[in-house]
Amino acid sequence: MVNKFKTVCLTAAIASSSATFAGGLLTNTNQHVAFNRMMSREASIGIDGVYYNPAGVVFMGEGNHLAINWQLAYQTRTIKNDYKLFTNNVNNPTTPRDFKGKAFAPVIPSFQYAYNKGRWSLQGNFALTGGGGKCTFDNGLGSFEKIVGETAMGAIGLAGAIDNALGAEMFTSDQAFGKKGSYSFNSYMHGRQYYFGLSAGAAYKVSDNFSVYAGLRGIYATCNYYGYVEDIKVGNMPLYQVLDPSKENSANIELSCDQSGIGFTPMLAVDYKTGRWNFSAKYEFKTRMRLKNKSVNQLPSIGNLDDNLKNQMNKVLTGKFMQAGLSQEQAMIKAEQTSTAVLNNPTVVATTAGLKQQFDSKINEAIGEYADGKKIAGDIPSLLTVGVGYSPIDELRINVGFHWFDDYKATSYNNRNKLLKKRGTLEFNAGVEYDVTKKITVSTGWQNTNYGLTDKYMDDKSFVVGSNSVGLGGVYHITKKLDFSVAYFHTFYNHVKTSETVTLAPGVSNTYNSDYTRNNNAFAAGVNITF
């Protein structure tokens, strides 16, 4: 019973690590206000091109070009779980149940710089290339409660085996575990993830119409996960009393893990202009990331289960035998003999041995990703972008773009990436901007994100869902060398539903249903300066 609970609790922290921004599983593509207001920037010529179209930046003209951007992002993640055992929660006996996480990033800066001279453009970019916020699940996750409910059922199963062998009601009494599988607990999960990216590169104008680019991005990742599941009670008995009665926190699970790592991303790009058309492409190679853990985790132990059960039985039986007229010494001897016989009963032995075996076999799975000192794979996938831009008149610019993230080949812990479809993540976008006057430009855009998801990949510890995003905004051209931009975009997420059959005992099973979705809003403002 305890092993299942521990396994899920320790791995659940990753729920807060999913990116708050647009892009692939570990990639943020909204690194400039222009993206937020137009969504499609792959074929645009502008300072934001230092990220979106670096080869095209060389066509901006000579001089220094600087962009300073600020973003605010707010996201909620909702998982609706339907599970029959949830009705055993004495504090909230309802199903289905919504588990909500809130991610808020109030200050997300980014900077782009380019120095153009002759046929060359020297460029630099600083931004959050992945992650970008904090997420909190005040009441934990559905997977937490699912395992607590199953733990309660396992506890009353063991209690029943002991009481049957004893021939009397002890652990199945209403004062102990009871017979219903009722439970209560407290849980909490909080996490943050930041992937800081600093890139440098150079574009070269091969001809008046064609340019190339090569660059390198260095990435520093820093993550933190903290969570707990505590005060677990089955029936009216705190779980710690059968693990270590001398320590009230002996059944608590606490995760406190910091992760950090460094990676490098080579980048290549091209841009071709002809008449009113512009074509561009960029390829970012896979970034190999290994995150090192620094952890202080508290884990329960099941090793003393037999001794603690025996001590509990001896205490209760001694009192009963003394009430029946035996002396204290005689009662203690008889209690020892009785409890030893019960715990040596074949059914009881098989039940406790099964629990211990499962616990031992899964302990590495439980602590693996967050074990102190361990290095965890967290690659950023390779990325191919293609863009086409067309300007039918000088005041109007129309763009379309495409992204392909090769998530399947980006190694993650326990090769979870292999649970995705091989095609990876596909994104399509389109945008338009129009110069209303010489001082004001307005724009809007759309992007569709389609992950290569499978049912096996989906769980509340780390999930994404496909979406459609829309953005709008404008630019105020203060002077010929100074622009001020504002933008807002909203993401409409799909719902992904999964279902699994959970076998609780031979011939006894329940269905665990999940419905995953998100809600995302982002605001942005920034200035572009030429000097």
XYZ file of C-alpha atoms in Angstrom:
531
model
C 0.000 0.000 0.000
C 2.731 2.463 0.986
C 4.934 1.821 -2.044
C 2.339 2.997 -4.549
C 1.711 6.159 -2.595
C 5.390 6.971 -2.348
C 6.041 6.357 -6.037
C 3.484 8.836 -7.249
C 4.210 11.489 -4.662
C 7.874 11.814 -5.498
C 7.430 11.986 -9.244
C 4.484 14.362 -9.166
C 6.614 17.450 -8.711
C 7.306 17.589 -12.414
C 3.749 18.790 -12.874
C 4.878 22.331 -12.329
C 7.708 22.280 -14.818
C 5.770 22.501 -18.070
C 6.337 25.719 -19.975
C 3.937 28.623 -19.595
C 4.718 29.945 -23.055
C 4.005 29.031 -26.662
C 6.171 26.464 -28.374
C 7.207 22.832 -27.985
C 7.447 20.683 -24.890
C 10.523 22.527 -23.616
C 10.786 25.509 -25.958
C 9.441 29.049 -25.634
C 8.909 30.767 -28.978
C 7.387 34.026 -27.686
C 10.638 35.868 -27.093
C 9.601 39.286 -28.431
C 6.481 41.448 -28.257
C 6.128 41.144 -32.037
C 5.291 37.457 -31.657
C 2.585 38.135 -29.073
C 0.848 40.601 -31.370
C 1.279 38.762 -34.697
C 2.213 35.106 -33.934
C 3.968 34.628 -37.309
C 7.402 36.276 -37.475
C 9.600 33.719 -39.252
C 9.746 35.753 -42.484
C 9.703 39.268 -41.012
C 12.614 41.654 -41.208
C 13.090 43.303 -37.807
C 15.116 43.242 -34.625
C 12.904 40.410 -33.297
C 14.432 38.395 -36.138
C 17.511 37.885 -33.942
C 15.424 34.954 -32.669
C 12.811 34.323 -35.402
C 14.728 35.098 -38.596
C 18.388 35.833 -37.769
C 19.546 35.640 -41.377
C 17.053 38.363 -42.326
C 18.290 40.865 -39.718
C 21.194 41.801 -41.989
C 18.667 43.488 -44.334
C 17.613 46.012 -41.656
C 20.283 48.539 -42.514
C 23.473 49.639 -40.846
C 23.755 50.628 -37.203
C 22.901 49.328 -33.761
C 19.485 47.777 -33.170
C 18.195 46.946 -29.678
C 14.934 45.465 -28.404
C 13.873 45.435 -24.739
C 10.815 43.338 -23.939
C 8.677 42.580 -20.899
C 6.011 39.924 -20.634
C 3.521 38.771 -18.020
C 2.036 35.291 -18.312
C -0.719 33.643 -16.311
C -1.839 30.064 -16.773
C -4.161 27.598 -15.088
C -3.952 23.846 -15.558
C -7.015 21.774 -14.821
C -7.273 18.014 -14.548
C -10.721 16.577 -13.940
C -10.465 13.091 -12.451
C -13.315 10.662 -11.946
C -12.537 7.758 -9.611
C -14.894 5.797 -7.405
C -12.466 5.683 -4.471
C -12.599 9.489 -4.188
C -15.956 9.063 -2.448
C -14.005 7.575 0.477
C -12.349 10.940 1.176
C -13.989 12.042 4.424
C -13.220 15.705 3.716
C -14.466 15.774 0.109
C -16.416 12.637 -0.874
C -17.160 13.698 -4.450
C -16.237 12.478 -7.916
C -15.419 13.714 -10.507
C -13.021 16.227 -8.983
C -11.109 19.181 -10.453
C -7.444 19.573 -9.532
C -6.131 23.000 -10.496
C -2.645 24.417 -10.722
C -1.845 28.096 -11.131
C 1.269 29.367 -12.883
C 2.140 33.051 -12.741
C 5.185 34.808 -14.172
C 4.898 38.582 -13.625
C 8.244 39.664 -15.068
C 9.671 37.859 -18.095
C 12.366 39.941 -19.782
C 14.100 39.431 -23.112
C 16.656 41.416 -25.106
C 17.752 41.328 -28.751
C 20.697 43.206 -30.202
C 22.236 43.485 -33.659
C 25.087 45.502 -35.083
C 24.899 45.745 -38.859
C 27.868 46.888 -40.911
C 28.298 46.295 -44.605
C 27.411 42.714 -45.424
C 27.624 41.562 -41.785
C 25.234 41.474 -38.862
C 26.540 40.560 -35.409
C 23.725 39.507 -33.098
C 22.911 38.567 -29.517
C 19.767 37.428 -27.732
C 18.831 36.850 -24.087
C 15.519 35.220 -23.197
C 13.815 32.394 -21.356
C 14.081 29.609 -23.886
C 12.123 27.177 -21.718
C 10.013 27.139 -18.584
C 9.342 30.649 -17.421
C 7.247 30.508 -14.300
C 6.045 28.937 -11.103
C 3.100 26.627 -10.642
C 1.269 25.680 -7.468
C -1.216 22.908 -6.799
C -2.600 23.851 -3.386
C -4.370 20.502 -2.978
C -1.900 18.300 -4.771
C -2.873 16.216 -7.784
C -5.455 13.601 -8.606
C -2.714 10.995 -8.810
C -1.841 11.844 -5.201
C -5.366 11.158 -4.033
C -5.777 8.136 -6.273
C -2.900 6.402 -4.543
C -4.017 7.522 -1.086
C -7.389 5.943 -1.806
C -5.707 2.745 -2.995
C -3.443 2.836 0.046
C -6.546 2.916 2.249
C -7.969 -0.111 0.433
C -4.645 -1.931 0.866
C -4.627 -1.057 4.562
C -8.086 -2.479 5.204
C -7.131 -5.563 3.167
C -4.156 -6.187 5.452
C -6.280 -5.349 8.486
C -8.877 -7.880 7.388
C -6.274 -10.610 6.899
C -4.863 -10.016 10.399
C -8.281 -9.888 12.073
C -9.438 -13.034 10.277
C -6.370 -14.882 11.517
C -6.916 -13.435 14.989
C -10.575 -14.350 15.041
C -11.469 -10.978 16.506
C -11.913 -7.371 15.385
C -8.835 -5.237 15.971
C -7.460 -3.351 12.954
C -10.829 -3.420 11.162
C -12.583 -1.730 14.079
C -14.004 1.766 13.678
C -11.302 3.007 16.047
C -8.602 1.720 13.678
C -8.597 1.283 9.870
C -12.241 0.268 9.701
C -13.791 -1.650 6.815
C -14.820 1.096 4.362
C -11.480 2.366 3.097
C -12.166 5.946 4.210
C -9.169 8.268 4.310
C -7.930 11.818 4.779
C -4.637 13.579 4.040
C -3.040 16.924 3.197
C -0.951 17.574 0.107
C 0.715 20.451 -1.694
C 2.952 20.876 -4.724
C 4.962 23.843 -5.942
C 7.558 24.082 -8.655
C 9.412 26.465 -10.906
C 11.518 26.055 -14.016
C 13.687 28.576 -15.830
C 15.848 27.877 -18.898
C 17.895 31.049 -19.491
C 19.274 31.337 -22.999
C 22.072 33.623 -24.221
C 22.931 33.419 -27.919
C 25.492 34.992 -30.202
C 25.805 34.700 -33.957
C 26.523 36.402 -37.243
C 24.605 36.828 -40.490
C 26.274 37.465 -43.835
C 24.641 39.021 -46.887
C 25.807 36.786 -49.729
C 23.969 38.978 -52.243
C 21.412 41.740 -52.170
C 18.722 39.035 -51.963
C 20.267 36.150 -50.024
C 21.804 35.858 -46.550
C 23.008 33.144 -44.197
C 23.444 32.891 -40.427
C 25.281 30.748 -37.892
C 25.104 31.039 -34.130
C 25.326 29.325 -30.781
C 23.030 29.550 -27.778
C 24.164 28.717 -24.267
C 21.445 27.617 -21.848
C 21.465 27.553 -18.071
C 18.597 25.634 -16.474
C 17.525 26.067 -12.868
C 14.512 24.273 -11.401
C 13.041 23.715 -7.981
C 10.334 21.321 -6.819
C 8.802 21.231 -3.370
C 5.828 19.235 -2.204
C 4.486 17.011 0.487
C 1.805 14.508 1.371
C 1.230 14.335 5.096
C -1.220 13.520 7.888
C -2.432 10.398 6.104
C -5.192 8.695 8.008
C -7.048 5.503 7.105
C -10.320 5.260 8.975
C -9.433 6.678 12.379
C -5.850 5.445 12.450
C -2.963 7.692 11.366
C -0.784 5.714 8.969
C 2.379 6.517 10.903
C 1.227 4.267 13.743
C 1.966 1.147 11.692
C 5.228 2.521 10.243
C 6.859 4.124 13.294
C 4.554 5.090 16.174
C 7.354 7.070 17.828
C 7.487 9.570 14.944
C 4.355 11.347 13.791
C 6.024 12.246 10.486
C 7.195 8.717 9.686
C 4.467 8.273 7.028
C 4.933 11.742 5.527
C 6.549 12.269 2.155
C 8.390 15.511 1.477
C 10.185 16.423 -1.721
C 12.662 19.286 -1.879
C 14.824 19.192 -4.992
C 16.881 21.763 -6.880
C 18.058 20.958 -10.413
C 20.547 22.803 -12.582
C 22.368 22.179 -15.834
C 24.051 23.733 -18.873
C 23.546 23.043 -22.578
C 24.486 24.481 -25.973
C 22.406 24.883 -29.142
C 24.056 25.387 -32.564
C 21.849 27.306 -35.016
C 21.778 27.840 -38.786
C 19.479 30.052 -40.864
C 18.910 31.442 -44.362
C 16.801 34.243 -45.848
C 15.897 35.030 -49.455
C 14.173 38.175 -50.747
C 12.600 38.618 -54.159
C 10.289 41.477 -55.044
C 7.532 41.685 -52.436
C 8.222 38.177 -51.158
C 10.516 36.960 -48.419
C 11.419 33.359 -47.575
C 13.299 32.125 -44.528
C 14.307 28.965 -42.679
C 16.089 28.246 -39.405
C 17.317 25.057 -37.786
C 18.254 24.670 -34.130
C 20.074 21.477 -33.229
C 19.043 19.360 -30.258
C 20.370 20.671 -26.961
C 21.817 18.008 -24.721
C 20.886 18.868 -21.128
C 21.754 16.945 -17.981
C 20.249 18.373 -14.817
C 22.051 17.661 -11.551
C 19.932 17.159 -8.449
C 20.531 18.655 -5.038
C 17.821 17.163 -2.848
C 16.667 16.844 0.729
C 13.814 14.350 0.590
C 11.937 12.599 3.367
C 10.694 9.104 2.624
C 8.665 6.654 4.675
C 9.997 3.182 5.449
C 8.035 -0.048 5.440
C 10.875 -2.167 6.811
C 9.545 -2.213 10.391
C 5.953 -2.991 9.426
C 5.941 -6.470 11.044
C 7.444 -5.251 14.314
C 5.103 -2.283 14.548
C 2.055 -4.423 13.834
C 3.210 -6.861 16.463
C 3.730 -4.098 19.024
C 0.250 -2.751 18.316
C -1.264 -6.213 18.731
C 0.688 -6.994 21.917
C -0.502 -3.773 23.523
C -4.161 -4.360 22.728
C -4.129 -8.096 23.491
C -2.322 -7.651 26.798
C -5.060 -5.322 27.963
C -7.801 -7.722 26.898
C -6.169 -10.734 28.573
C -5.685 -8.775 31.792
C -9.377 -7.842 31.718
C -10.108 -11.571 31.372
C -8.329 -12.225 34.688
C -4.716 -12.987 33.707
C -1.820 -11.364 35.496
C 0.160 -8.792 33.595
C 3.028 -11.214 33.037
C 0.703 -14.002 31.865
C -1.203 -11.572 29.637
C 2.002 -10.322 28.012
C 3.197 -13.886 27.324
C -0.125 -14.906 25.818
C -0.311 -11.715 23.765
C 3.185 -12.370 22.390
C 2.248 -15.943 21.444
C -1.030 -14.874 19.840
C 0.407 -12.023 17.784
C 3.316 -14.205 16.611
C 0.886 -16.894 15.477
C -1.282 -14.357 13.638
C 1.645 -12.725 11.843
C 2.914 -16.179 10.836
C -0.448 -17.042 9.312
C 0.150 -17.901 5.618
C -2.375 -15.334 4.363
C -0.953 -12.576 6.538
C 2.615 -13.510 5.590
C 1.735 -13.437 1.910
C 0.004 -10.052 2.252
C 2.828 -8.314 4.118
C 5.498 -9.948 1.933
C 3.735 -8.679 -1.179
C 3.699 -5.155 0.176
C 7.398 -5.252 1.002
C 8.357 -6.745 -2.346
C 6.470 -4.068 -4.265
C 7.990 -1.374 -2.089
C 11.541 -2.584 -2.687
C 11.057 -3.099 -6.420
C 9.708 0.404 -6.958
C 11.916 2.410 -4.637
C 14.277 3.374 -7.458
C 11.360 4.428 -9.621
C 10.017 6.452 -6.728
C 13.150 8.445 -5.976
C 14.935 8.140 -9.317
C 14.272 11.488 -10.922
C 14.871 13.464 -7.734
C 17.570 11.459 -5.973
C 20.305 13.650 -4.513
C 23.392 13.956 -6.710
C 21.847 12.263 -9.738
C 22.002 13.719 -13.265
C 18.705 13.716 -15.173
C 18.256 13.894 -18.945
C 16.271 16.960 -20.017
C 17.120 17.628 -23.662
C 15.606 20.520 -25.610
C 14.393 19.210 -28.985
C 15.761 20.290 -32.328
C 13.610 22.880 -34.090
C 12.995 23.614 -37.772
C 11.138 26.800 -38.719
C 10.068 27.960 -42.178
C 8.426 31.273 -43.025
C 6.970 33.065 -46.036
C 6.163 36.770 -46.087
C 4.314 38.808 -48.696
C 3.668 42.539 -48.883
C 1.012 43.332 -51.535
C 1.336 47.039 -50.717
C 3.921 48.892 -48.656
C 1.559 49.323 -45.694
C 0.476 45.676 -45.470
C 2.542 42.603 -44.566
C 1.217 39.035 -44.484
C 3.168 36.096 -43.002
C 2.715 32.360 -42.656
C 5.030 30.022 -40.784
C 5.690 26.440 -39.763
C 7.551 24.877 -36.796
C 8.648 21.283 -36.307
C 9.968 20.169 -32.908
C 11.592 16.746 -32.896
C 10.405 15.932 -29.366
C 10.613 12.179 -29.932
C 14.414 12.301 -30.096
C 14.898 14.729 -27.193
C 15.912 12.429 -24.357
C 14.021 12.803 -21.097
C 14.036 10.860 -17.824
C 13.390 7.144 -18.352
C 13.036 7.903 -22.081
C 9.531 9.218 -21.553
C 9.938 11.012 -24.887
C 9.540 7.613 -26.573
C 5.904 7.595 -25.461
C 5.263 10.438 -27.938
C 4.484 9.922 -31.606
C 7.590 9.951 -33.778
C 6.388 12.898 -35.850
C 7.017 15.346 -32.988
C 5.225 18.668 -32.517
C 3.824 20.590 -35.481
C 2.899 24.266 -35.428
C 1.304 26.412 -38.107
C 0.850 30.154 -37.847
C -0.303 33.172 -39.826
C -0.223 36.875 -39.130
C -0.882 40.246 -40.661
C 0.214 43.772 -39.781
C -0.940 47.059 -41.273
C 0.417 50.588 -41.041
C -2.692 52.621 -40.237
C -0.622 55.812 -40.315
C 3.056 56.622 -40.318
C 2.864 56.548 -36.503
C 0.651 53.521 -35.827
C 0.870 49.862 -36.870
C -1.728 47.263 -35.849
C -1.396 43.499 -36.143
C -3.036 40.188 -35.331
C -2.199 36.519 -35.766
C -3.002 32.894 -35.067
C -1.026 29.765 -34.251
C -2.044 26.114 -34.036
C 0.034 23.704 -31.925
C -0.382 19.970 -32.396
C 1.705 17.739 -30.132
C 2.372 14.126 -31.000
C 0.599 12.912 -27.870
C -0.402 9.393 -26.879
C -2.568 8.183 -23.997
C 0.498 6.630 -22.366
C 2.290 9.978 -22.329
C -0.561 11.832 -20.645
C -0.579 12.117 -16.871
C -1.047 14.929 -14.403
C 2.621 14.885 -13.422
C 3.532 16.400 -16.790
C 1.061 17.077 -19.543
C 0.501 19.260 -22.571
C -2.504 19.564 -24.868
C -2.936 20.916 -28.374
C -4.108 24.489 -28.765
C -4.983 27.479 -30.894
C -3.519 30.855 -29.938
C -4.567 34.299 -31.101
C -2.659 37.516 -30.603
C -3.192 41.186 -31.283
C -1.407 44.426 -30.622
C 0.148 47.478 -32.068
C 3.243 49.612 -32.495
C 3.558 53.331 -31.901
C 6.432 54.769 -33.908
C 7.591 57.507 -31.550
C 10.419 58.510 -33.875
C 12.104 56.908 -36.843
C 14.505 55.269 -34.401
C 12.223 54.456 -31.466
C 9.156 52.173 -31.430
C 6.886 51.217 -28.551
C 4.889 47.975 -28.809
C 2.094 46.400 -26.779
C 0.440 42.999 -27.242
C -1.869 40.403 -25.771
C -2.374 36.785 -26.693
C -4.685 34.089 -25.447
C -4.412 30.354 -25.937
C -7.469 28.158 -26.365
C -6.500 24.648 -25.291
C -8.074 21.390 -26.356
C -9.331 18.759 -23.937
C -7.543 15.416 -23.876
C -9.405 12.581 -22.176
C -7.899 9.290 -21.035
C -9.191 6.282 -19.157
C -7.501 3.393 -17.382
C -8.715 0.317 -15.538
C -7.224 -0.086 -12.055
C -7.199 -3.567 -10.535
C -7.505 -3.278 -6.756
C -7.786 -6.989 -6.033
C -8.512 -10.165 -8.026
C -11.897 -9.565 -9.638
C -12.150 -6.014 -8.248
C -11.397 -3.061 -10.526
C -12.323 0.592 -11.005
C -12.024 3.016 -13.895
C -9.873 6.121 -13.480
C -10.834 8.857 -15.948
C -8.887 12.045 -16.654
C -9.707 15.178 -18.621
C -6.755 17.536 -19.207
C -6.842 21.164 -20.301
C -5.235 24.569 -19.687
C -5.935 28.277 -19.947
C -3.270 30.840 -20.801
C -3.006 34.627 -21.064
C 0.053 36.742 -21.812
C 0.610 40.492 -21.925
C 3.695 42.152 -23.388
C 5.272 45.539 -23.959
C 8.603 46.625 -25.352
C 10.713 49.142 -27.176
C 12.853 48.838 -30.306
C 15.729 51.302 -30.582
C 18.065 52.106 -33.470
C 21.226 54.120 -32.813
